[in-house]
Tab-separated table of C-alpha atoms (C1' of nucleotides) in Angstrom:
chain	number	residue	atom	x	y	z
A	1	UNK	CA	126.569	9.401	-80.479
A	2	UNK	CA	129.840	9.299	-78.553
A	3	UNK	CA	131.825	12.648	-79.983
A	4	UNK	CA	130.654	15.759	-78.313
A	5	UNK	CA	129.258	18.218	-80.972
A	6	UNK	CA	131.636	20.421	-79.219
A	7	UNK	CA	134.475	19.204	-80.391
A	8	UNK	CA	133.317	19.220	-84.142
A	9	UNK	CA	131.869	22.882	-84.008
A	10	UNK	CA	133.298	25.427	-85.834
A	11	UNK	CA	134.035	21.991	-88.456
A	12	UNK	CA	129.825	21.409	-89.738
A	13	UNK	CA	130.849	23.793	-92.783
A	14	UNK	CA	134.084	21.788	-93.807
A	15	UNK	CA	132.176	18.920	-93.925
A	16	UNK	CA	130.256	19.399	-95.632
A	17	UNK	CA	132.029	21.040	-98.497
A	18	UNK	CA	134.208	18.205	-98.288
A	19	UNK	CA	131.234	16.059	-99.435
A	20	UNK	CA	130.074	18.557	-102.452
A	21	UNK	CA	133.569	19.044	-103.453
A	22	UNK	CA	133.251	15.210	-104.585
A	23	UNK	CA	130.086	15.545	-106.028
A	24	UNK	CA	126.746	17.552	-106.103
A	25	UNK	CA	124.292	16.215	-102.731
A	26	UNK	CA	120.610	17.034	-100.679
A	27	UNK	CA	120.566	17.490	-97.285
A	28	UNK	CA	119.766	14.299	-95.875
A	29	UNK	CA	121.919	12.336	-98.154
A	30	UNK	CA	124.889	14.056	-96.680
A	31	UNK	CA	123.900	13.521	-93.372
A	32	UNK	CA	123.372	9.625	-93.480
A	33	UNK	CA	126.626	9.934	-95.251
A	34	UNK	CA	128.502	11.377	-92.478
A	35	UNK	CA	126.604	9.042	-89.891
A	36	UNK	CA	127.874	6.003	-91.946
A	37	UNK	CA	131.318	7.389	-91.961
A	38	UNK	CA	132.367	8.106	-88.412
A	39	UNK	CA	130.492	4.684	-87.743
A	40	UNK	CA	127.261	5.814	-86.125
A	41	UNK	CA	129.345	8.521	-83.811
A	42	UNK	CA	128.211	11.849	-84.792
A	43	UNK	CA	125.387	12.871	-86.699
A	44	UNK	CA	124.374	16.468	-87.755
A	45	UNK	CA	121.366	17.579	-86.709
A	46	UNK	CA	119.593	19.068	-88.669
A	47	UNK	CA	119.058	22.442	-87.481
A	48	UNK	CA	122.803	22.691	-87.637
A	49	UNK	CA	122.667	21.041	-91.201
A	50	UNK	CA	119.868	23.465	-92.787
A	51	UNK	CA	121.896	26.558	-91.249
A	52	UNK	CA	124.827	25.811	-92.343
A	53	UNK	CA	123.519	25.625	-95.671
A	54	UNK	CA	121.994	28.808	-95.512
A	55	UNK	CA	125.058	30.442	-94.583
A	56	UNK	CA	127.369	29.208	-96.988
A	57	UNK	CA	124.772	29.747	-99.546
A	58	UNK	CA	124.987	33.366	-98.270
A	59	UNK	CA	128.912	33.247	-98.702
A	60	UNK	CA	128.438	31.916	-101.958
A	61	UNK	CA	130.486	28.529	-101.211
A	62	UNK	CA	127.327	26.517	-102.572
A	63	UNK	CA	124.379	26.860	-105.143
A	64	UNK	CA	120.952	24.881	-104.506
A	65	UNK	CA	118.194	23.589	-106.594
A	66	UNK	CA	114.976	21.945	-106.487
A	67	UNK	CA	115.440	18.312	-108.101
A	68	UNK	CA	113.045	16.866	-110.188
A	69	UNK	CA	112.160	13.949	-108.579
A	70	UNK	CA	109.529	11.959	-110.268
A	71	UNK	CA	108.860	10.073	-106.750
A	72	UNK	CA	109.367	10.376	-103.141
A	73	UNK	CA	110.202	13.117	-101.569
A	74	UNK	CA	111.483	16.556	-102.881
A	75	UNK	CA	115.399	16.903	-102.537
A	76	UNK	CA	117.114	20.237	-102.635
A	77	UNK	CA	120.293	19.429	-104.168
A	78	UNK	CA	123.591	22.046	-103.382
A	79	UNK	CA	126.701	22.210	-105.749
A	80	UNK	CA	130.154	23.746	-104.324
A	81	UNK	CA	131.038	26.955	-106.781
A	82	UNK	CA	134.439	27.581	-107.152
A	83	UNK	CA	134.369	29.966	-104.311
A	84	UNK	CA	133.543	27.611	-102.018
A	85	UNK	CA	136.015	25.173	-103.284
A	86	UNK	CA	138.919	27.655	-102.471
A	87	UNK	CA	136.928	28.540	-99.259
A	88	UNK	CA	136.921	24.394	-98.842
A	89	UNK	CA	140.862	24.188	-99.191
A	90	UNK	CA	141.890	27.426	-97.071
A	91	UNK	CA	139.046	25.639	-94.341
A	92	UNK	CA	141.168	22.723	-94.342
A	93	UNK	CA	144.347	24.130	-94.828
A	94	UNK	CA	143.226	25.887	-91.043
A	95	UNK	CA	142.507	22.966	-89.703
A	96	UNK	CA	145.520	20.973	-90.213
A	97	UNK	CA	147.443	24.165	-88.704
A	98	UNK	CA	144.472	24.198	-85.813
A	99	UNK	CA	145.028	20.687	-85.309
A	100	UNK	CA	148.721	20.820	-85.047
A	101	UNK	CA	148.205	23.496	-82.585
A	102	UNK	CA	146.355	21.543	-80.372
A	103	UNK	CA	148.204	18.412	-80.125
A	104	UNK	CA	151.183	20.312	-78.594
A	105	UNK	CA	149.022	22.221	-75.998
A	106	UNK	CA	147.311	19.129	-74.721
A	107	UNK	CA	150.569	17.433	-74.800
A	108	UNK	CA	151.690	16.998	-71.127
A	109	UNK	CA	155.586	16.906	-70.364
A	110	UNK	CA	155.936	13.789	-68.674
A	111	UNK	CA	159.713	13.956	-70.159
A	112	UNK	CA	161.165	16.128	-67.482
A	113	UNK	CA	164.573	14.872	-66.853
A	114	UNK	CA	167.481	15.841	-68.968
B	1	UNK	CA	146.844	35.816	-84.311
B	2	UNK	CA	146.598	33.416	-87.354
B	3	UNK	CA	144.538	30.307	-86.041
B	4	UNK	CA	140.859	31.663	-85.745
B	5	UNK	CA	138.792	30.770	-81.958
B	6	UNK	CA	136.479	28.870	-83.490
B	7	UNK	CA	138.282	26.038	-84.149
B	8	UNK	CA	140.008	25.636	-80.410
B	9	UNK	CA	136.577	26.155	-79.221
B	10	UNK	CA	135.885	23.193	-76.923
B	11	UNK	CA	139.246	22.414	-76.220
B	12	UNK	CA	140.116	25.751	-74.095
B	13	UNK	CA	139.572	24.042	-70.991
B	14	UNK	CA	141.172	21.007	-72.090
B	15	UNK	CA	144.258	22.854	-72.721
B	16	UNK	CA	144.267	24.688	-69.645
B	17	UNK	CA	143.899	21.402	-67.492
B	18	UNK	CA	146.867	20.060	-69.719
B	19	UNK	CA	148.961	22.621	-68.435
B	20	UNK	CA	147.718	22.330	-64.647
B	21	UNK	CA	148.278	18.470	-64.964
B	22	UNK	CA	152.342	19.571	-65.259
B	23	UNK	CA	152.169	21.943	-62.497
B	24	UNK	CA	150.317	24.408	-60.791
B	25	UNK	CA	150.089	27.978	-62.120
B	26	UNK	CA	147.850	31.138	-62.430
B	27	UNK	CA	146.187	32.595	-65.262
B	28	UNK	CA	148.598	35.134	-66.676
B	29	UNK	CA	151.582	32.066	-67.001
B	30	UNK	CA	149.209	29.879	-68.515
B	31	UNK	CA	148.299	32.232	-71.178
B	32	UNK	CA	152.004	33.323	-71.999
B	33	UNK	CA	152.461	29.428	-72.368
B	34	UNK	CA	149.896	28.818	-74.813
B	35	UNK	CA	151.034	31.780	-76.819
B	36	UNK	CA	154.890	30.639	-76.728
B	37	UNK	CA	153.535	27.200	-77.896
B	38	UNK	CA	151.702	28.631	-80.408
B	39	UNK	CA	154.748	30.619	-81.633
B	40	UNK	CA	152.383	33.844	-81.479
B	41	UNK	CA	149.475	32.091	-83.338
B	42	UNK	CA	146.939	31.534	-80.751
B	43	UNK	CA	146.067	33.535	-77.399
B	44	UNK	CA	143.625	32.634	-75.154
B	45	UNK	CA	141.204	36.200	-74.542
B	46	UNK	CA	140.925	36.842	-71.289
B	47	UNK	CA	137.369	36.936	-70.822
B	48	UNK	CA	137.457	33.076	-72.263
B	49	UNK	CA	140.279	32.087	-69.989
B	50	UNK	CA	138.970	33.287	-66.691
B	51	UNK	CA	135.128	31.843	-67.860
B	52	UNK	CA	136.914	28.539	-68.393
B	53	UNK	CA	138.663	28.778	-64.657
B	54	UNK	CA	135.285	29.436	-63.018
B	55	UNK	CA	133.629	26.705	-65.069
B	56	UNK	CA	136.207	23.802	-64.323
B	57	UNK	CA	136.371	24.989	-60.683
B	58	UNK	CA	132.854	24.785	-60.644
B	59	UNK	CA	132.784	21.480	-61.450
B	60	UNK	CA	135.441	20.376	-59.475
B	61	UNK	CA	138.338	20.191	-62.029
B	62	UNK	CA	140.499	22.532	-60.148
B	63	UNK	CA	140.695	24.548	-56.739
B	64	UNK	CA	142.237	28.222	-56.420
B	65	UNK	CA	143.983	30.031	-54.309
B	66	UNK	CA	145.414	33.275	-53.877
B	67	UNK	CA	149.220	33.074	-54.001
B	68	UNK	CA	151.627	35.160	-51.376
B	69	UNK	CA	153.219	37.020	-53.281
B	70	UNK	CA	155.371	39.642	-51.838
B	71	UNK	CA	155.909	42.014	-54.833
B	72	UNK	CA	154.166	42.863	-57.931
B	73	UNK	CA	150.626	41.840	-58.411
B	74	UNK	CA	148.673	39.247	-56.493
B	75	UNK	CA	148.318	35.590	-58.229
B	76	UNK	CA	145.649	33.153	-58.120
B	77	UNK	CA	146.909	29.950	-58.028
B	78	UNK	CA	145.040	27.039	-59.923
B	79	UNK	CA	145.738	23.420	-58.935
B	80	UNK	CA	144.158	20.268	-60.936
B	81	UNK	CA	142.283	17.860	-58.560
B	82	UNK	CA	141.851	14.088	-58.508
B	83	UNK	CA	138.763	14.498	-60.686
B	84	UNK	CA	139.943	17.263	-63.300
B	85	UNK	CA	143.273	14.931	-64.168
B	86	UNK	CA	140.268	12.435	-64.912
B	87	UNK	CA	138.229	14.698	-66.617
B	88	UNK	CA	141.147	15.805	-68.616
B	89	UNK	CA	142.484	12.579	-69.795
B	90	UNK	CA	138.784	11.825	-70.798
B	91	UNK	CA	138.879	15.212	-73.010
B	92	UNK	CA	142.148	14.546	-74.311
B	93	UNK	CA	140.817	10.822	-75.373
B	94	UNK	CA	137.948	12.451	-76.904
B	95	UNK	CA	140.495	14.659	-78.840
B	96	UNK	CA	141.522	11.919	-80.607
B	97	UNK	CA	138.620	10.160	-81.359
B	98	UNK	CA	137.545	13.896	-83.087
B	99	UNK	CA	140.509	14.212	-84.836
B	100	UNK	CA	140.658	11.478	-86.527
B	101	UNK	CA	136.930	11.678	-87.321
B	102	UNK	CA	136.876	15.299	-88.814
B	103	UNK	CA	140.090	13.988	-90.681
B	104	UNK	CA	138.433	11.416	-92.338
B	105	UNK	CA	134.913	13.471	-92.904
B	106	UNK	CA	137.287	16.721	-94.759
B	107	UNK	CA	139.131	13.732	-96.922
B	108	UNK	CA	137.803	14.572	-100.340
B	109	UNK	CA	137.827	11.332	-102.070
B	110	UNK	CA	140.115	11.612	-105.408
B	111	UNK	CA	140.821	8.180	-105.289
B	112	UNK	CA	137.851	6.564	-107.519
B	113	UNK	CA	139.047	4.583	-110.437
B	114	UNK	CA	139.146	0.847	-109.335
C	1	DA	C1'	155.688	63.993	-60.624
C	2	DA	C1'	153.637	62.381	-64.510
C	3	DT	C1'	153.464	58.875	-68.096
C	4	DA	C1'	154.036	54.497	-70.037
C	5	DT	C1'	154.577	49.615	-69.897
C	6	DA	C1'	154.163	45.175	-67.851
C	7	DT	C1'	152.101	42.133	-64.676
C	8	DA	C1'	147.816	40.304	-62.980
C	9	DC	C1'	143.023	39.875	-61.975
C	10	DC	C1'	137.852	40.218	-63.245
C	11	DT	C1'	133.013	41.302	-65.367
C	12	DT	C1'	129.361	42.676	-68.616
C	13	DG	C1'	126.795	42.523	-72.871
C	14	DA	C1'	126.501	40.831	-77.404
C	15	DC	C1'	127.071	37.394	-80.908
C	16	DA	C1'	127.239	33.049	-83.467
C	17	DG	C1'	126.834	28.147	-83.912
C	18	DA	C1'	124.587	24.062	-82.231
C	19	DC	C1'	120.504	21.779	-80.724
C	20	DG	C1'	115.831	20.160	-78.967
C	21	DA	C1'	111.413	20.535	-80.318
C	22	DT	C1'	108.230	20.928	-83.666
C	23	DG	C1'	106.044	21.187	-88.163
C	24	DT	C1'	105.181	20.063	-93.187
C	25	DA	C1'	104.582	16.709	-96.946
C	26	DA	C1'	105.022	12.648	-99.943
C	27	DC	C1'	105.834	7.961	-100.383
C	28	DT	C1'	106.064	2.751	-98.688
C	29	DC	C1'	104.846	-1.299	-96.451
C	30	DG	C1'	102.120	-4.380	-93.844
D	1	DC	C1'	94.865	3.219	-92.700
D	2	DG	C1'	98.465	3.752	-89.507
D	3	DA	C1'	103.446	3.515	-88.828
D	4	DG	C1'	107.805	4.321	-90.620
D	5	DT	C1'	110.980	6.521	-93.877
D	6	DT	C1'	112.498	10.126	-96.731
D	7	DA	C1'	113.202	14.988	-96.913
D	8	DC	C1'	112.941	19.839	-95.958
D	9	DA	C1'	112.564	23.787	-92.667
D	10	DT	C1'	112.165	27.065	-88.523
D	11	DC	C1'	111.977	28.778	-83.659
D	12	DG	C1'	113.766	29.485	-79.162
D	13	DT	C1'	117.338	28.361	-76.086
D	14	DC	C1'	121.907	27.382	-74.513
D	15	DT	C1'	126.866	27.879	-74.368
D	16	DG	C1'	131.522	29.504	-75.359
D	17	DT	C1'	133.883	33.378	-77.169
D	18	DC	C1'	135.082	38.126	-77.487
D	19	DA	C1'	135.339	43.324	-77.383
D	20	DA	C1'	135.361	46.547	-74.206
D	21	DG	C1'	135.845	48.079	-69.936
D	22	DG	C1'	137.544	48.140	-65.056
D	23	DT	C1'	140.963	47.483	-60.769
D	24	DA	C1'	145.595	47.333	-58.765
D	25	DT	C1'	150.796	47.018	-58.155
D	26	DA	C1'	155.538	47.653	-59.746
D	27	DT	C1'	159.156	49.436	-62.742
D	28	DA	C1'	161.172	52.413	-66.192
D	29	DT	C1'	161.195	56.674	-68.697
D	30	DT	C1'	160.635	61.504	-69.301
DNA sequence: AATATATACCTTGACAGACGATGTAACTCG
DNA sequence: CGAGTTACATCGTCTGTCAAGGTATATATT
């Protein structure tokens, strides 16, 4: 894991909205998921994972469910509602602004002479 | 104040050594900066901007010193060392390994008809 | 002279998100 | 049958942020 959790806190949620905004998902699928993706970087773990279920299950951003597996282990599967797909866009909407935002303020002026 | 804390979080001190790798300053400057730069988005609090001066002098980032000032309120002076111009170009490095990693993990993926 | 505003510093207590550690349980493979 | 994988879940701790409060000097207004 090279990225600092740091720098993706605040982000877990959007995530993993992002993910159930494509399709419905369990826990650890989404996880491996997002390990694949950033290329064995960053991982959840999964006391972040679990509570940020619970909270945007609160919010009511997702819905959950018991699958019926047949074999293996139990899943609990979460759909996005259509709250938390507008929650989803405004989330990213933030973060492009956010991201904006802190590209100029770590910017150093190295141009200087005009 | 439109861009929420949580999603600078981590990046406070980053943008404070960004400004102290342009020139020294004290904590009341830096704070107008960021919330010129931010056209009135984002200010620093200043219970997280003085925490993030004792951490990075703590760690050797920066050094203070009180500023002789002849009128109007005393300054502290911050100045980035040797190590903090490291420590921040590590950071900002870091930044953009995490940006382009949340970017890709908040993609929703529309494309899927090939 | 009192009041307000701006500059400038600083601390305390509480909160929320992330994490390490730990636990449960079912299946799989050698 | 023991080790590894899949899969869920919670508890206590740590850390960064913030609201609220405080100190002090200088200038402008009333």
């Amino acid at each position: 894991m090279s990225i600092t959790a740091d720098l993706i806190r605040g982000h877990t949620e959007t995530i993993i909205l992002a993910h159930l905004f494509s399709r419905e998902s369990y826990g650890y699928e989404i996880n491996k998921s997002i390990q694949e993706k950033s290329g064995g970087k960053y991982e959840l773990k999964e006391a972040t994972l679990y509570g940020a279920f619970r909270r945007l299950e609160e919010n009511g951003s997702i819905v959950s469910f018991w699958g019926n597996e047949t074999t293996g282990a139990r899943r609990r599967y979460y759909r996005i509602t259509e709250h938390g797909k507008k929650y989803f866009l405004d989330s990213r909407a933030e973060w492009e602004e956010a991201r904006k935002l802190i590209d100029k303020l770590i910017r150093t002026e190295e141009r200087g002479n005009e």
